[in-house]
mmCIF file of C-alpha atoms in Angstrom:
data_model
loop_
_atom_site.group_PDB
_atom_site.id
_atom_site.type_symbol
_atom_site.label_atom_id
_atom_site.label_comp_id
_atom_site.label_asym_id
_atom_site.label_seq_id
_atom_site.Cartn_x
_atom_site.Cartn_y
_atom_site.Cartn_z
ATOM 1 C CA MET A 1 -0.172 -0.042 0.095
ATOM 2 C CA ARG A 2 1.251 3.341 -1.185
ATOM 3 C CA ILE A 3 0.700 6.297 0.866
ATOM 4 C CA LEU A 4 1.300 10.288 0.182
ATOM 5 C CA VAL A 5 2.054 12.768 3.018
ATOM 6 C CA VAL A 6 1.613 16.167 2.063
ATOM 7 C CA GLU A 7 2.648 18.638 5.370
ATOM 8 C CA ASP A 8 4.718 21.971 5.453
ATOM 9 C CA ASP A 9 5.885 21.084 8.976
ATOM 10 C CA VAL A 10 9.232 18.800 8.072
ATOM 11 C CA ASN A 11 9.316 17.274 11.861
ATOM 12 C CA LEU A 12 5.382 16.111 11.389
ATOM 13 C CA ASN A 13 5.891 14.587 8.033
ATOM 14 C CA ARG A 14 9.202 12.788 8.772
ATOM 15 C CA GLN A 15 7.460 11.793 12.204
ATOM 16 C CA LEU A 16 4.295 10.639 10.257
ATOM 17 C CA ALA A 17 6.464 9.057 7.049
ATOM 18 C CA ASP A 18 8.400 7.373 9.238
ATOM 19 C CA THR A 19 5.434 5.605 11.346
ATOM 20 C CA LEU A 20 3.834 4.687 8.166
ATOM 21 C CA LYS A 21 6.980 2.956 6.973
ATOM 22 C CA GLU A 22 7.121 1.280 10.265
ATOM 23 C CA ALA A 23 3.865 -0.067 9.672
ATOM 24 C CA GLY A 24 4.634 -1.210 6.213
ATOM 25 C CA TYR A 25 3.898 1.367 3.902
ATOM 26 C CA VAL A 26 5.296 2.769 1.305
ATOM 27 C CA VAL A 27 5.478 6.809 1.432
ATOM 28 C CA ASP A 28 5.680 9.132 -1.040
ATOM 29 C CA GLN A 29 6.100 12.945 0.627
ATOM 30 C CA ALA A 30 5.222 17.035 -0.205
ATOM 31 C CA PHE A 31 6.201 19.883 1.680
ATOM 32 C CA ASP A 32 3.798 22.338 -0.273
ATOM 33 C CA GLY A 33 0.522 22.287 -2.398
ATOM 34 C CA GLU A 34 1.537 22.546 -5.739
ATOM 35 C CA GLU A 35 4.129 19.541 -4.706
ATOM 36 C CA GLY A 36 1.583 17.738 -3.206
ATOM 37 C CA HIS A 37 -1.468 18.093 -6.217
ATOM 38 C CA PHE A 38 1.116 16.947 -8.518
ATOM 39 C CA LEU A 39 1.958 13.739 -7.102
ATOM 40 C CA GLY A 40 -1.530 13.258 -6.176
ATOM 41 C CA GLU A 41 -2.445 13.796 -9.753
ATOM 42 C CA THR A 42 0.011 11.941 -11.408
ATOM 43 C CA GLU A 43 0.774 9.030 -9.079
ATOM 44 C CA PRO A 44 -1.552 6.158 -7.892
ATOM 45 C CA TYR A 45 -2.027 6.423 -4.072
ATOM 46 C CA ASP A 46 -4.018 4.047 -1.569
ATOM 47 C CA ALA A 47 -5.041 7.281 0.469
ATOM 48 C CA ILE A 48 -3.384 10.744 1.177
ATOM 49 C CA ILE A 49 -2.729 12.583 3.997
ATOM 50 C CA LEU A 50 -3.384 15.866 3.287
ATOM 51 C CA ASP A 51 -2.556 19.256 5.352
ATOM 52 C CA ILE A 52 -5.234 22.336 5.253
ATOM 53 C CA GLY A 53 -2.743 24.885 5.594
ATOM 54 C CA LEU A 54 -0.100 24.129 2.888
ATOM 55 C CA PRO A 55 1.775 27.079 1.210
ATOM 56 C CA GLU A 56 2.057 27.508 -2.945
ATOM 57 C CA MET A 57 -1.725 25.994 -2.782
ATOM 58 C CA ASP A 58 -3.967 25.279 0.485
ATOM 59 C CA GLY A 59 -5.117 21.813 1.259
ATOM 60 C CA VAL A 60 -8.920 22.619 0.027
ATOM 61 C CA THR A 61 -7.931 23.981 -2.950
ATOM 62 C CA VAL A 62 -5.374 20.867 -3.830
ATOM 63 C CA LEU A 63 -8.400 18.927 -2.686
ATOM 64 C CA GLU A 64 -10.856 20.054 -4.790
ATOM 65 C CA LYS A 65 -8.590 19.663 -8.267
ATOM 66 C CA TRP A 66 -7.885 16.484 -7.283
ATOM 67 C CA ARG A 67 -12.190 15.589 -7.059
ATOM 68 C CA GLY A 68 -12.416 17.793 -10.021
ATOM 69 C CA ALA A 69 -10.194 15.770 -12.089
ATOM 70 C CA GLY A 70 -12.031 12.565 -11.016
ATOM 71 C CA ARG A 71 -9.189 11.126 -8.500
ATOM 72 C CA GLY A 72 -11.119 8.929 -5.918
ATOM 73 C CA VAL A 73 -8.308 8.005 -3.831
ATOM 74 C CA PRO A 74 -9.385 8.374 0.133
ATOM 75 C CA VAL A 75 -7.936 11.807 1.514
ATOM 76 C CA LEU A 76 -7.220 11.693 5.480
ATOM 77 C CA ILE A 77 -7.308 15.910 6.333
ATOM 78 C CA LEU A 78 -5.016 17.147 9.351
ATOM 79 C CA THR A 79 -6.446 20.352 10.770
ATOM 80 C CA ALA A 80 -5.676 23.236 13.223
ATOM 81 C CA ARG A 81 -7.686 22.552 16.818
ATOM 82 C CA ASP A 82 -9.236 25.828 16.767
ATOM 83 C CA ARG A 83 -10.334 26.173 12.855
ATOM 84 C CA TRP A 84 -13.493 23.799 12.871
ATOM 85 C CA SER A 85 -14.267 25.912 9.560
ATOM 86 C CA ASP A 86 -11.251 24.067 8.024
ATOM 87 C CA LYS A 87 -12.848 20.682 8.946
ATOM 88 C CA VAL A 88 -15.992 21.478 7.262
ATOM 89 C CA ALA A 89 -14.340 23.321 4.433
ATOM 90 C CA GLY A 90 -12.391 19.791 4.096
ATOM 91 C CA ILE A 91 -15.067 17.236 4.335
ATOM 92 C CA ASP A 92 -17.015 19.699 1.872
ATOM 93 C CA ALA A 93 -14.300 19.664 -1.057
ATOM 94 C CA GLY A 94 -14.477 15.818 -0.891
ATOM 95 C CA ALA A 95 -12.149 14.535 2.210
ATOM 96 C CA ASP A 96 -13.004 11.000 3.573
ATOM 97 C CA ASP A 97 -11.997 11.545 7.249
ATOM 98 C CA TYR A 98 -10.021 14.419 9.313
ATOM 99 C CA VAL A 99 -7.861 14.430 12.417
ATOM 100 C CA THR A 100 -7.369 17.701 14.523
ATOM 101 C CA LYS A 101 -3.714 18.342 15.410
ATOM 102 C CA PRO A 102 -2.206 18.142 17.678
ATOM 103 C CA PHE A 103 -2.761 13.741 17.478
ATOM 104 C CA HIS A 104 -1.092 10.666 17.806
ATOM 105 C CA VAL A 105 0.333 9.412 15.083
ATOM 106 C CA GLU A 106 -1.705 6.254 16.130
ATOM 107 C CA GLU A 107 -4.784 7.813 15.662
ATOM 108 C CA VAL A 108 -3.905 8.782 11.851
ATOM 109 C CA LEU A 109 -2.391 5.313 11.069
ATOM 110 C CA ALA A 110 -6.032 3.588 12.666
ATOM 111 C CA ARG A 111 -7.543 6.114 10.391
ATOM 112 C CA ILE A 112 -5.567 5.356 7.345
ATOM 113 C CA ARG A 113 -6.161 1.680 7.650
ATOM 114 C CA ALA A 114 -9.829 2.275 7.998
ATOM 115 C CA LEU A 115 -9.951 4.542 4.939
ATOM 116 C CA ILE A 116 -7.847 2.263 2.448
ATOM 117 C CA ARG A 117 -10.179 -0.953 3.946
ATOM 118 C CA ARG A 118 -13.894 0.840 3.100
ATOM 119 C CA ALA A 119 -12.309 1.753 -0.301
ATOM 120 C CA ALA A 120 -11.980 -1.687 -0.962
ATOM 121 C CA GLY A 121 -15.050 -2.576 0.403
ATOM 122 C CA HIS A 122 -13.611 -4.593 3.912
ATOM 123 C CA SER A 123 -15.387 -3.500 7.295
ATOM 124 C CA SER A 124 -12.837 -5.654 9.473
ATOM 125 C CA SER A 125 -8.886 -5.071 10.170
ATOM 126 C CA GLU A 126 -8.858 -8.742 9.179
ATOM 127 C CA ILE A 127 -9.333 -9.720 5.512
ATOM 128 C CA THR A 128 -9.805 -13.673 4.706
ATOM 129 C CA CYS A 129 -8.976 -15.659 1.830
ATOM 130 C CA GLY A 130 -9.714 -19.139 1.945
ATOM 131 C CA PRO A 131 -6.932 -20.579 4.862
ATOM 132 C CA VAL A 132 -5.007 -16.844 4.769
ATOM 133 C CA ARG A 133 -5.990 -14.238 7.247
ATOM 134 C CA LEU A 134 -4.100 -10.659 6.788
ATOM 135 C CA ASP A 135 -4.200 -8.613 10.133
ATOM 136 C CA THR A 136 -4.165 -4.924 8.993
ATOM 137 C CA LYS A 137 -3.576 -3.962 12.293
ATOM 138 C CA THR A 138 -0.507 -6.118 13.141
ATOM 139 C CA SER A 139 0.549 -6.246 9.386
ATOM 140 C CA LYS A 140 0.530 -10.033 10.187
ATOM 141 C CA ALA A 141 -0.215 -12.862 7.506
ATOM 142 C CA MET A 142 -1.368 -16.251 8.659
ATOM 143 C CA VAL A 143 -2.265 -19.483 7.222
ATOM 144 C CA ASN A 144 -4.298 -21.758 9.049
ATOM 145 C CA GLY A 145 -3.321 -19.823 12.299
ATOM 146 C CA VAL A 146 0.175 -19.985 11.846
ATOM 147 C CA THR A 147 1.965 -16.472 11.133
ATOM 148 C CA LEU A 148 3.679 -16.435 8.028
ATOM 149 C CA LYS A 149 7.511 -14.718 8.203
ATOM 150 C CA LEU A 150 7.261 -12.770 5.031
ATOM 151 C CA THR A 151 9.633 -9.613 3.899
ATOM 152 C CA SER A 152 8.196 -6.013 3.690
ATOM 153 C CA HIS A 153 7.667 -6.615 -0.192
ATOM 154 C CA GLU A 154 6.462 -10.193 0.499
ATOM 155 C CA TYR A 155 3.737 -8.750 2.717
ATOM 156 C CA ARG A 156 2.737 -5.185 0.334
ATOM 157 C CA LEU A 157 2.372 -7.428 -2.555
ATOM 158 C CA LEU A 158 -0.354 -9.959 -0.489
ATOM 159 C CA ALA A 159 -1.762 -7.142 1.388
ATOM 160 C CA TYR A 160 -2.635 -5.496 -1.940
ATOM 161 C CA LEU A 161 -4.037 -8.432 -3.423
ATOM 162 C CA MET A 162 -6.151 -9.309 -0.721
ATOM 163 C CA HIS A 163 -7.606 -5.753 -0.403
ATOM 164 C CA HIS A 164 -8.622 -6.399 -4.079
ATOM 165 C CA MET A 165 -9.199 -10.096 -3.380
ATOM 166 C CA GLY A 166 -11.273 -11.491 -6.537
ATOM 167 C CA GLU A 167 -10.181 -8.342 -9.224
ATOM 168 C CA VAL A 168 -6.879 -9.256 -11.753
ATOM 169 C CA VAL A 169 -4.030 -6.645 -10.786
ATOM 170 C CA SER A 170 -1.133 -6.478 -13.362
ATOM 171 C CA ARG A 171 2.317 -6.456 -12.613
ATOM 172 C CA SER A 172 2.468 -2.451 -13.150
ATOM 173 C CA GLU A 173 -0.245 -1.691 -10.619
ATOM 174 C CA LEU A 174 1.424 -3.835 -8.062
ATOM 175 C CA VAL A 175 4.803 -2.440 -9.005
ATOM 176 C CA GLU A 176 3.245 1.363 -8.428
ATOM 177 C CA HIS A 177 1.542 0.642 -5.060
ATOM 178 C CA MET A 178 4.964 -1.337 -3.764
ATOM 179 C CA TYR A 179 7.286 1.227 -4.115
ATOM 180 C CA ASP A 180 8.138 4.839 -4.021
ATOM 181 C CA GLN A 181 8.428 7.131 -6.667
ATOM 182 C CA ASP A 182 12.489 7.317 -6.576
ATOM 183 C CA PHE A 183 12.755 3.322 -6.626
ATOM 184 C CA ASP A 184 13.791 1.548 -9.493
ATOM 185 C CA ARG A 185 11.094 -0.133 -10.483
ATOM 186 C CA ASP A 186 11.222 -3.430 -12.059
ATOM 187 C CA SER A 187 8.004 -5.403 -12.859
ATOM 188 C CA ASN A 188 9.851 -8.752 -13.435
ATOM 189 C CA THR A 189 11.373 -8.913 -9.816
ATOM 190 C CA ILE A 190 6.740 -9.049 -8.898
ATOM 191 C CA GLU A 191 7.118 -12.465 -10.339
ATOM 192 C CA VAL A 192 9.835 -13.631 -8.160
ATOM 193 C CA PHE A 193 7.767 -12.321 -4.859
ATOM 194 C CA VAL A 194 4.553 -14.210 -5.951
ATOM 195 C CA GLY A 195 7.128 -17.046 -6.291
ATOM 196 C CA ARG A 196 8.031 -16.841 -2.762
ATOM 197 C CA LEU A 197 4.781 -15.900 -1.479
ATOM 198 C CA ARG A 198 3.676 -19.163 -2.718
ATOM 199 C CA LYS A 199 5.912 -21.196 -1.502
ATOM 200 C CA LYS A 200 5.388 -19.726 2.143
ATOM 201 C CA MET A 201 1.997 -19.684 2.278
ATOM 202 C CA GLY A 202 1.872 -23.404 0.751
ATOM 203 C CA VAL A 203 -1.224 -22.886 -0.575
ATOM 204 C CA ASP A 204 -2.663 -22.570 -4.109
ATOM 205 C CA LEU A 205 -4.566 -18.827 -4.123
ATOM 206 C CA ILE A 206 -2.514 -16.582 -6.032
ATOM 207 C CA GLU A 207 -3.733 -17.318 -9.176
ATOM 208 C CA THR A 208 -1.818 -15.898 -12.715
ATOM 209 C CA VAL A 209 -3.843 -14.648 -15.358
ATOM 210 C CA ARG A 210 -2.215 -15.024 -18.170
ATOM 211 C CA GLY A 211 -0.759 -12.110 -20.017
ATOM 212 C CA LEU A 212 -3.148 -9.671 -17.653
ATOM 213 C CA GLY A 213 -0.969 -10.512 -14.390
ATOM 214 C CA TYR A 214 -2.297 -11.973 -11.015
ATOM 215 C CA ARG A 215 -5.611 -12.773 -8.800
ATOM 216 C CA ILE A 216 -6.469 -13.973 -5.066
ATOM 217 C CA GLN A 217 -9.497 -15.771 -4.330
ATOM 218 C CA ALA A 218 -11.330 -18.038 -1.905
ATOM 219 C CA PRO A 219 -11.098 -21.604 -2.950
ATOM 220 C CA ASN A 220 -14.738 -21.600 -3.290
ATOM 221 C CA ASN A 221 -14.373 -19.064 -5.721
ATOM 222 C CA ALA A 222 -12.197 -20.323 -7.878
ATOM 223 C CA HIS A 223 -12.888 -21.141 -11.178
#
């Protein structure tokens, strides 16, 4: 899962980015509204954290431009405690949720998890596919109750497929959601990660759809 943090406070931006990375997310950072708008317009994110009070272009304007261009990515806005009008303006502009400063980063994490789950049609923090269970709260995956020892890339791959269960996901889409904008992306590595995942899982749930990509689905839905 790939997140964009748009926050002009360098320390807060770094704190949010570090916490998200520790939780297993890929993170891109922007420090003003123009840069944030450009990244949100051109890169595929699973969720965006957007400060309202930004230089160059304010957060409400950024959000309005994204929504006006048809960008439906879940957005969590950050607002100042004494500016209730910012919350109203942000929600009216298309924000999915908000957090008031100062906040605990754990709350931001929980809200981001919820936004990504809801966007993918899941109501619980645990996503189950046959014998595989993904706990998005602890960033762990289990098969028949046994925790899998996955690398960060293997977990990101499994998490993205399970959030989009039943859908065919292309290699390029997986690459875009597994690596940040500065990473030297190579879609051929996806095949390696899929092979490792299949071996570690020991169950045949990840289907290769020839010429299109990969799909994970419960056994009773398999064709």
